[in-house]
Short mmCIF file of C-alpha atoms in Angstrom, two decimals:
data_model
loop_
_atom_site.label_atom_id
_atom_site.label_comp_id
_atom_site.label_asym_id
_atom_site.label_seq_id
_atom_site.Cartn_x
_atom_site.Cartn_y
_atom_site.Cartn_z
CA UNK P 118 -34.32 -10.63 16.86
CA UNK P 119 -34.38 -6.99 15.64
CA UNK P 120 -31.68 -5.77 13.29
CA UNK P 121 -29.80 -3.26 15.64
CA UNK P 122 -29.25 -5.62 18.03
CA UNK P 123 -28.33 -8.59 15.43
CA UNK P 124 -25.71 -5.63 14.22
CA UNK P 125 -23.99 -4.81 17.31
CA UNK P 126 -23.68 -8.60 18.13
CA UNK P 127 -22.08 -8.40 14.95
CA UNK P 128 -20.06 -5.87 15.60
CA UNK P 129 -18.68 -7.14 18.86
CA UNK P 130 -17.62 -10.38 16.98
CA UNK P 131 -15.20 -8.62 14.52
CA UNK P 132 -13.98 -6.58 17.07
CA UNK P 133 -13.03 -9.99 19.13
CA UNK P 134 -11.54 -11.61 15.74
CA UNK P 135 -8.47 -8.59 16.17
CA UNK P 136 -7.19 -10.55 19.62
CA UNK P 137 -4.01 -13.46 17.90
CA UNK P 138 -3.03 -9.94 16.33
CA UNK P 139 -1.61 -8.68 19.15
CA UNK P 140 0.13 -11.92 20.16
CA UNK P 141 1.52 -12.29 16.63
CA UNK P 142 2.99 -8.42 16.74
CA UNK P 143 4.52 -9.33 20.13
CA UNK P 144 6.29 -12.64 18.66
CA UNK P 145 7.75 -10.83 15.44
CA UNK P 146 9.13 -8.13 17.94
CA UNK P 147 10.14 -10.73 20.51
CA UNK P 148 12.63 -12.62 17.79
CA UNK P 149 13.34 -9.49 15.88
CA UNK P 150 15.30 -8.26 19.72
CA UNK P 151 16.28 -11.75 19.75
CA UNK P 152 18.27 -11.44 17.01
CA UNK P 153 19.88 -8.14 17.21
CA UNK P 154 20.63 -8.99 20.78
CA UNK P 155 22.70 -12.17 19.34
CA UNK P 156 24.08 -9.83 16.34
CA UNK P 157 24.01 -6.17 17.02
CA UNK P 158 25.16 -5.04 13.82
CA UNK P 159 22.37 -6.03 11.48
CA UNK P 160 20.56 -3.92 14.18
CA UNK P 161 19.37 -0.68 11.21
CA UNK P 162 18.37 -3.53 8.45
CA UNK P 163 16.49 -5.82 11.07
CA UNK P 164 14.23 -2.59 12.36
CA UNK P 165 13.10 -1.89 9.47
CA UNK P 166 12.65 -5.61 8.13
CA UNK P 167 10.48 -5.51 11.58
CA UNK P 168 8.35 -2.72 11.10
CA UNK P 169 7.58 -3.77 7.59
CA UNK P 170 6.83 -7.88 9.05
CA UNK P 171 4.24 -5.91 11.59
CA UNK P 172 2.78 -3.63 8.93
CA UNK P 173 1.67 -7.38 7.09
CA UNK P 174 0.73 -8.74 10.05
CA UNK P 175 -1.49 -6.10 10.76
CA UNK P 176 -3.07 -6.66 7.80
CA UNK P 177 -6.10 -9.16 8.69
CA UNK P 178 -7.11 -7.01 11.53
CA UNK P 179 -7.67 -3.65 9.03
CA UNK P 180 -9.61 -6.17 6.81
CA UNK P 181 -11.98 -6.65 9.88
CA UNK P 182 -11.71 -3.06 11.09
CA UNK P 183 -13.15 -2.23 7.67
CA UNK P 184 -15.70 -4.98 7.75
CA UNK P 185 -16.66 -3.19 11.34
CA UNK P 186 -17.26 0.32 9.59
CA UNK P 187 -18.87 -1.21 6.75
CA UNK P 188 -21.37 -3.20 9.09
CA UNK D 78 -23.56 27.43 25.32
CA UNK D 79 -22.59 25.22 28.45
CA UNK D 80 -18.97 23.88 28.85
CA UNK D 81 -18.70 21.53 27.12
CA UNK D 82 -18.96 23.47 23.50
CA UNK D 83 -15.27 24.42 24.25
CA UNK D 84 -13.94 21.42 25.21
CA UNK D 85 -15.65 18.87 22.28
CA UNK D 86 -15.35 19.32 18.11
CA UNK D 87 -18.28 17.06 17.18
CA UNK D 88 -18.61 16.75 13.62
CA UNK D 89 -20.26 13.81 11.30
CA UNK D 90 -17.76 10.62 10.52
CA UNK D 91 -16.65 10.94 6.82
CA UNK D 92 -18.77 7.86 5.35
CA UNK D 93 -17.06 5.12 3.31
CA UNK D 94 -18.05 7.12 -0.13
CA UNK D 95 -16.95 10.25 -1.12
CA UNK D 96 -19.41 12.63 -1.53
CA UNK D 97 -19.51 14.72 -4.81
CA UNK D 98 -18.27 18.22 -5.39
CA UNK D 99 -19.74 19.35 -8.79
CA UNK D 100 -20.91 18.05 -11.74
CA UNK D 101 -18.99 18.10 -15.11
CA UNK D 102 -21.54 17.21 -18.20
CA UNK D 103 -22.88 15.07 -15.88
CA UNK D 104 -19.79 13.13 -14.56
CA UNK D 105 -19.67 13.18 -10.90
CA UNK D 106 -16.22 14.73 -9.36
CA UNK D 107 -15.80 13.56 -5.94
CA UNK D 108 -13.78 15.50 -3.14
CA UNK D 109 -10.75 12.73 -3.14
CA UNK D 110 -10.47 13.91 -6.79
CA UNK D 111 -10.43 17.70 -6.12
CA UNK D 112 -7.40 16.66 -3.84
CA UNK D 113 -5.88 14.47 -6.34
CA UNK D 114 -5.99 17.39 -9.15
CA UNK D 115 -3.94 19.29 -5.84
CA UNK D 116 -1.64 16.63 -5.38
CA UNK D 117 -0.48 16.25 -8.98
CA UNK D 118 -0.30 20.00 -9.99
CA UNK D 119 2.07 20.39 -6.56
CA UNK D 120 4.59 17.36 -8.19
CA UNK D 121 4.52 19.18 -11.54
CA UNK D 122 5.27 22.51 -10.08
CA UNK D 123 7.77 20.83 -8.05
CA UNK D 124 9.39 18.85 -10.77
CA UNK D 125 9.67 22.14 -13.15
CA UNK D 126 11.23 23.69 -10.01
CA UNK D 127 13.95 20.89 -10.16
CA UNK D 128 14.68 21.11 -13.14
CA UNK D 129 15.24 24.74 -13.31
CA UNK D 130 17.32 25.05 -10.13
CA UNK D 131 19.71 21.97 -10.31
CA UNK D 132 23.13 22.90 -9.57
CA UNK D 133 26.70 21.26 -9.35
CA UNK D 134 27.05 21.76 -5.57
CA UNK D 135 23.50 21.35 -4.32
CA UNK D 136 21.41 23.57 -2.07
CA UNK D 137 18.86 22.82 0.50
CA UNK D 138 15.90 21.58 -1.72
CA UNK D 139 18.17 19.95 -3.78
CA UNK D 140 19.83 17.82 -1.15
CA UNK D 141 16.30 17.03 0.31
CA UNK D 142 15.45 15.23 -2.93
CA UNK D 143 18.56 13.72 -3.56
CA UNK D 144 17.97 11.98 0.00
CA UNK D 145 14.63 10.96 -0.81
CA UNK D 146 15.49 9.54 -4.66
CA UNK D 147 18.43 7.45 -3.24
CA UNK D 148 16.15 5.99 0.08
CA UNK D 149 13.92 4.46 -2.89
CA UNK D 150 16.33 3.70 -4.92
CA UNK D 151 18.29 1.91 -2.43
CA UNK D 152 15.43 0.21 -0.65
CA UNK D 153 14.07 -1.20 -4.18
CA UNK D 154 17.45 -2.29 -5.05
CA UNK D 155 17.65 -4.10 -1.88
CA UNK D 156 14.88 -6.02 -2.54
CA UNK D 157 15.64 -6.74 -6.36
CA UNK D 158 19.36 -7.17 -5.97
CA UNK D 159 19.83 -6.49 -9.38
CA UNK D 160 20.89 -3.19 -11.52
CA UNK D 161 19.07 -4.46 -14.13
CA UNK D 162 15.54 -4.95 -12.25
CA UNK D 163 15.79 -1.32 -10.39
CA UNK D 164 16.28 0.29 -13.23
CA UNK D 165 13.57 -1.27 -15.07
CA UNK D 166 10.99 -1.02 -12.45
CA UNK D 167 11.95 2.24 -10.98
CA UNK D 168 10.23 4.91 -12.81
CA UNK D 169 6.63 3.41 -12.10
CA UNK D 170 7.32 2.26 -8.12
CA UNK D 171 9.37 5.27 -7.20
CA UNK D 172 6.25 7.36 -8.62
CA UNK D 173 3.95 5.31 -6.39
CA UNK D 174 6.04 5.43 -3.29
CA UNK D 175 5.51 9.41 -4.27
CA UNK D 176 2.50 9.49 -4.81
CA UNK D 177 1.01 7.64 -1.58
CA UNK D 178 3.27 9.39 0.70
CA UNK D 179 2.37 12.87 -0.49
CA UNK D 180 -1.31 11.52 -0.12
CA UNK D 181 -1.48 10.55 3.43
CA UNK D 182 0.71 13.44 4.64
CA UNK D 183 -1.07 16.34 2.80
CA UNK D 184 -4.26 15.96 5.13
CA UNK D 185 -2.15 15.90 8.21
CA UNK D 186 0.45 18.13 7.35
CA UNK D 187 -1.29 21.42 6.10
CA UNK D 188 -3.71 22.23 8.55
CA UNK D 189 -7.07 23.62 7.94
CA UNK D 190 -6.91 21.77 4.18
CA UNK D 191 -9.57 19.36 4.71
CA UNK D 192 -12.13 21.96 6.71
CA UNK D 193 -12.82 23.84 3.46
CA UNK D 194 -16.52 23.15 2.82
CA UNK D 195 -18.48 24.03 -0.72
CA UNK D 196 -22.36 23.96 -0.60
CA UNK D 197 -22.55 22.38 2.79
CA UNK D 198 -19.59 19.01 1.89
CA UNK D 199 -15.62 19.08 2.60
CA UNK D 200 -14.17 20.32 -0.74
CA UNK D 201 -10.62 18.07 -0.08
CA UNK D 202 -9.90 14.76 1.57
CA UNK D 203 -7.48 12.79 1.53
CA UNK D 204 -7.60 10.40 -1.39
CA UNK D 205 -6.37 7.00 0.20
CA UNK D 206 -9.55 7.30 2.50
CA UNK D 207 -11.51 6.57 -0.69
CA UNK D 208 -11.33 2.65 -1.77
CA UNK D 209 -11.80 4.13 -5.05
CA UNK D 210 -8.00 5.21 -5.49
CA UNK D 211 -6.19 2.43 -3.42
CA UNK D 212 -8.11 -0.55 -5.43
CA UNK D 213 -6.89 1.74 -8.62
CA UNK D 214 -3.51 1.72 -7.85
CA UNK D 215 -3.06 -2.00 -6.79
CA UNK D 216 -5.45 -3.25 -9.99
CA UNK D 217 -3.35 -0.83 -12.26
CA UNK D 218 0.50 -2.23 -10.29
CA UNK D 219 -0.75 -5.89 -10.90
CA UNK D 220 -2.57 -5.77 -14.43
CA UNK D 221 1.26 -3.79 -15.10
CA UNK D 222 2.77 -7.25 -13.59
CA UNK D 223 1.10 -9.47 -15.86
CA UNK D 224 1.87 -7.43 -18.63
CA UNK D 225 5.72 -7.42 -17.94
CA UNK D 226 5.44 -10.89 -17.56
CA UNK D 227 3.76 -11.44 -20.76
CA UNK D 228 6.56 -9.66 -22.34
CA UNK D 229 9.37 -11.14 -20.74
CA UNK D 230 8.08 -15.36 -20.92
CA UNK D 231 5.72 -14.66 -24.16
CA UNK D 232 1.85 -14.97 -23.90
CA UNK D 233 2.34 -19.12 -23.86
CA UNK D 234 4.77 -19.00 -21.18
CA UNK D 235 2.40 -16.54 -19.54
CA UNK D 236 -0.34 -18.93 -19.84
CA UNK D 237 1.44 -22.19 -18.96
CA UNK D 238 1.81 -20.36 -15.26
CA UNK D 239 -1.67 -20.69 -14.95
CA UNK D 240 -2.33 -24.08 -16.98
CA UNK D 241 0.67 -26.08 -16.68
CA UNK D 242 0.44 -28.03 -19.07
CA UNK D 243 3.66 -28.71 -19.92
CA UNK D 244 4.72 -30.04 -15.89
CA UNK D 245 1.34 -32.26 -16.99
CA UNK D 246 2.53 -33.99 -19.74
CA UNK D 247 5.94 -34.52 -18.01
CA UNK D 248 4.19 -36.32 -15.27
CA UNK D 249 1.93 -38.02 -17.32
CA UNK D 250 5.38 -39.04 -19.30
CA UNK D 251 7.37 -40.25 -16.59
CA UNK D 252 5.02 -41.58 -13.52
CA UNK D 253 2.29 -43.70 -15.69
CA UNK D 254 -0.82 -44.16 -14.72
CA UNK D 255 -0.13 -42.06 -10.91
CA UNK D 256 1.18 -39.36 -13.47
CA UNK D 257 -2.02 -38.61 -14.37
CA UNK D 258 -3.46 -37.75 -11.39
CA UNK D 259 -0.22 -35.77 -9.95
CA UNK D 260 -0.34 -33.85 -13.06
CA UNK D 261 -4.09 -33.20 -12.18
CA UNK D 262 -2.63 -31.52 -8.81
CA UNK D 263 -0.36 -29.52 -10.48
CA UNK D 264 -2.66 -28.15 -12.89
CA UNK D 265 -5.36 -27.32 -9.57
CA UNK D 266 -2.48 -25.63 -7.80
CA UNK D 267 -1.83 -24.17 -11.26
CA UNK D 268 -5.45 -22.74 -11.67
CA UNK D 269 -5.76 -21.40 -7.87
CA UNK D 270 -2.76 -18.80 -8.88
CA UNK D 271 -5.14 -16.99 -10.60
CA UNK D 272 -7.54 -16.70 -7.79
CA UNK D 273 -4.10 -15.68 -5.93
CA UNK D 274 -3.63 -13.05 -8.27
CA UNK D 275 -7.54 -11.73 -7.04
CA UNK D 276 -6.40 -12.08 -3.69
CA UNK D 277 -3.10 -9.69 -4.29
CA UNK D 278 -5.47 -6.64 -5.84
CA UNK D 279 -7.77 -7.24 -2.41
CA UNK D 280 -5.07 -7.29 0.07
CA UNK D 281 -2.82 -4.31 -0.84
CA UNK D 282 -5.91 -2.18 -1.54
CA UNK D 283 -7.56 -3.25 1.21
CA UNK D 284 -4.94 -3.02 3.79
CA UNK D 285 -3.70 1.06 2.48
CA UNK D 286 -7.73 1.99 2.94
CA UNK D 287 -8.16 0.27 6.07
CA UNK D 288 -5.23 2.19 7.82
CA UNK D 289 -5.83 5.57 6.01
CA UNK D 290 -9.94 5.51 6.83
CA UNK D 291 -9.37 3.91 10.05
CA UNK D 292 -6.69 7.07 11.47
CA UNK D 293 -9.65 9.62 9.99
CA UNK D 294 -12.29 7.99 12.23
CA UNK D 295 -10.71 7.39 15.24
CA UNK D 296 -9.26 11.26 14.88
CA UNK D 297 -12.79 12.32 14.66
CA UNK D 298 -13.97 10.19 17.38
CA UNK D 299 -11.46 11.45 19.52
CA UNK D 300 -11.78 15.01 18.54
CA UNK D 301 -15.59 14.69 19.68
CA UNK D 302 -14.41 13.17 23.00
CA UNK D 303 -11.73 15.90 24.00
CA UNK D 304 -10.75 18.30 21.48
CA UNK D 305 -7.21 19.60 23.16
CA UNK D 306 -4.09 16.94 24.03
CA UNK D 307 -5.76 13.75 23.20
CA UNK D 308 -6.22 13.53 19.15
CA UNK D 309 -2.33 14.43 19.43
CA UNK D 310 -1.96 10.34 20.15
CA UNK D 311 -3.91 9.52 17.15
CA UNK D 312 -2.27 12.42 14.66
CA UNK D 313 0.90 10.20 15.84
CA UNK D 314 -0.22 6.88 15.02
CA UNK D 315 -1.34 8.66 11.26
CA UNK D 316 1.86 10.08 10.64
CA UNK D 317 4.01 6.62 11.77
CA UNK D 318 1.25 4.98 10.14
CA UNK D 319 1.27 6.38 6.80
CA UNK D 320 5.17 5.93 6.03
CA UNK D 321 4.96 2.45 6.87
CA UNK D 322 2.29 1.93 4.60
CA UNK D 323 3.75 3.62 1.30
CA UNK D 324 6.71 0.79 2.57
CA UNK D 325 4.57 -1.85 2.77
CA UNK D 326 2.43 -0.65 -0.65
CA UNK D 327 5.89 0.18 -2.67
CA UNK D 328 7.95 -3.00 -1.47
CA UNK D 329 4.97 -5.52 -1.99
CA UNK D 330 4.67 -4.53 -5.97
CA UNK D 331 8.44 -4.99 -6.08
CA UNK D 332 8.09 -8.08 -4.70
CA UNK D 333 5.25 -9.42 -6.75
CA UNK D 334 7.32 -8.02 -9.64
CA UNK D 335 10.20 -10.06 -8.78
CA UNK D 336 8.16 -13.03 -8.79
CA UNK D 337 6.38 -12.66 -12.38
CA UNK D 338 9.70 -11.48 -14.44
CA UNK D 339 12.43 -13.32 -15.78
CA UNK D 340 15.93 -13.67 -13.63
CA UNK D 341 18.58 -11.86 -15.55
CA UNK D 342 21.32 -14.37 -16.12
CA UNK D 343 24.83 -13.79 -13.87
CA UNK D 344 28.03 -12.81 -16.46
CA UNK D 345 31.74 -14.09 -14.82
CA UNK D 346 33.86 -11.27 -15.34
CA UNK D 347 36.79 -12.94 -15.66
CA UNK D 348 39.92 -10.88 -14.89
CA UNK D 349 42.50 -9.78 -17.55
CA UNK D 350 46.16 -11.42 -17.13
CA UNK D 351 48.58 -8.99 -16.85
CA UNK D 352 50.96 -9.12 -18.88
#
């Protein structure tokens, strides 16, 4: 098999590794409205509790995003 | 000169390295430094600014930093929920929280910054694009960790993290012969902390470079695709993108600093009887 085409097989891999990323954003914002709907005034602490939760989760998908440009 | 060359920007994607400026005696200085020597000499002239103008009743600029220094403070306090901790720790993690949010704004915020080109190569960009300053930052946050906790638990007490010995002989002590190879679990899970410790310096770095070079792709992508509404989308996602990650950066070090120093004990203030 000749390199390019070895490469963008490659590439389409990592790309398809980034899909339980999306499903594990959705969950952490699912319970996170969850929550404030059952307790509305932890509402300012629990955003930003959120957005910091997604910011981690987020984090294997960059690893492969940079794997991607690297490749 | 069809169409087209008014509707596209097509330019080259930045590569992962920075590209040298100049040579100093032979020492290569990238274009992530040139912006770095920017950055720091606008928080000096800033800082003398301060403390020239500082005032009883505070102005504009004043009450603009005042907001700013009690956001960090409060955010690290929250997360140390001690006096004692924030005050230790703040100095160094407030200037980081600084120092990466003036770094991913600058590029976004001044227009035109990053187009200035010396002998055919961008004379600025924005220094977390380089993996050269985030894995800096997180080796020099965590080497700073293990130093703290050398100081606080002594250099054995450091060590016995690591090679628990003592949780060894303990088993060994009270379980017999099954002691021996519990306390040979203890001292694997023991040993892999260190390898954790590798992991920490990878993920932080890894993750702040991966958003930062990530937004500067995709906005030259889409500025070679259609160069008048669209890149507006990803300018968005950069500027939500790099407040979150200063966040994420600034409240991870607290956190692994919480983890290596010693809890300050509790004092009972017991309340005077009056008399």
């Amino acid at each position: 098999m000749e390199t390019e085409s070895a490469r963008l097989i490659a590439k389409a891999l990592i790309i398809l590794s980034m899909m339980p990323t999306a499903v594990a954003e959705a969950w952490v914002a699912a319970k996170a409205m969850e929550a404030m709907g059952r307790n509305p005034s932890v509402g300012d602490a629990m955003f930003t509790r959120m957005i910091v939760a997604m910011a981690i989760c987020e984090s294997t998908a960059i690893y492969a995003l940079v794997a991607f440009f690297i490749i | 000169m069809n169409i087209w060359d008014f509707l596209k920007l097509e330019r080259n994607i930045t590569g992962v390295t920075p590209e040298t400026v100049f040579y100093v005696h032979g020492f290569p200085i990238a274009n992530s430094t040139m912006m770095i020597v920017l950055i720091l000499f606008i928080i000096i002239i800033l800082g003398i600014w301060c403390k020239k103008s500082i005032k009883e009743i505070p102005g504009v600029f004043q009450s603009i930093i005042e907001m700013i220094y009690e956001a960090i403070h409060g955010h690290i306090n929250k997360i140390t929920g001690s006096d004692h901790h924030t005050n230790r720790v703040f100095p160094i993690i407030g200037a980081v929280f600084v120092y990466i949010g003036i770094s991913n704004y600058i590029g976004i915020l001044i227009p035109g910054l990053t187009n200035i080109t010396f002998n055919g190569v961008a004379l600025f960009r924005t220094p977390t694009t380089d993996f050269n300053t985030t894995l800096g930052l997180a080796a020099g946050s965590i080497l700073l960790i293990q130093l703290v906790s050398i100081k606080d638990w002594g250099i054995l007490g450091h060590l016995g993290k690591y090679f628990p010995v003592k949780e060894f002989i303990h088993q060994v002590r009270t379980a017999g012969f099954m002691g021996i190879l519990i306390g040979f679990v203890y001292m694997f899970l023991g040993v892999l902390d260190i390898i954790g410790e590798i992991a920490k310096i990878i993920s932080i770095s890894l993750r702040l470079f991966g958003n930062m070079y990530a937004g500067e792709v995709l906005l030259t992508i889409f500025l070679g695709l259609f160069a008048y509404m669209l890149p507006g989308v990803i300018i968005a996602i950069g500027l939500l993108s790099g407040i979150v990650q200063t966040i994420v950066f600034g409240s991870l070090i607290t956190i692994f600093y919480m983890l290596a120093a010693k809890p300050v004990e509790v004092e009972l203030k017991t309340q005077p009887t009056s008399g």
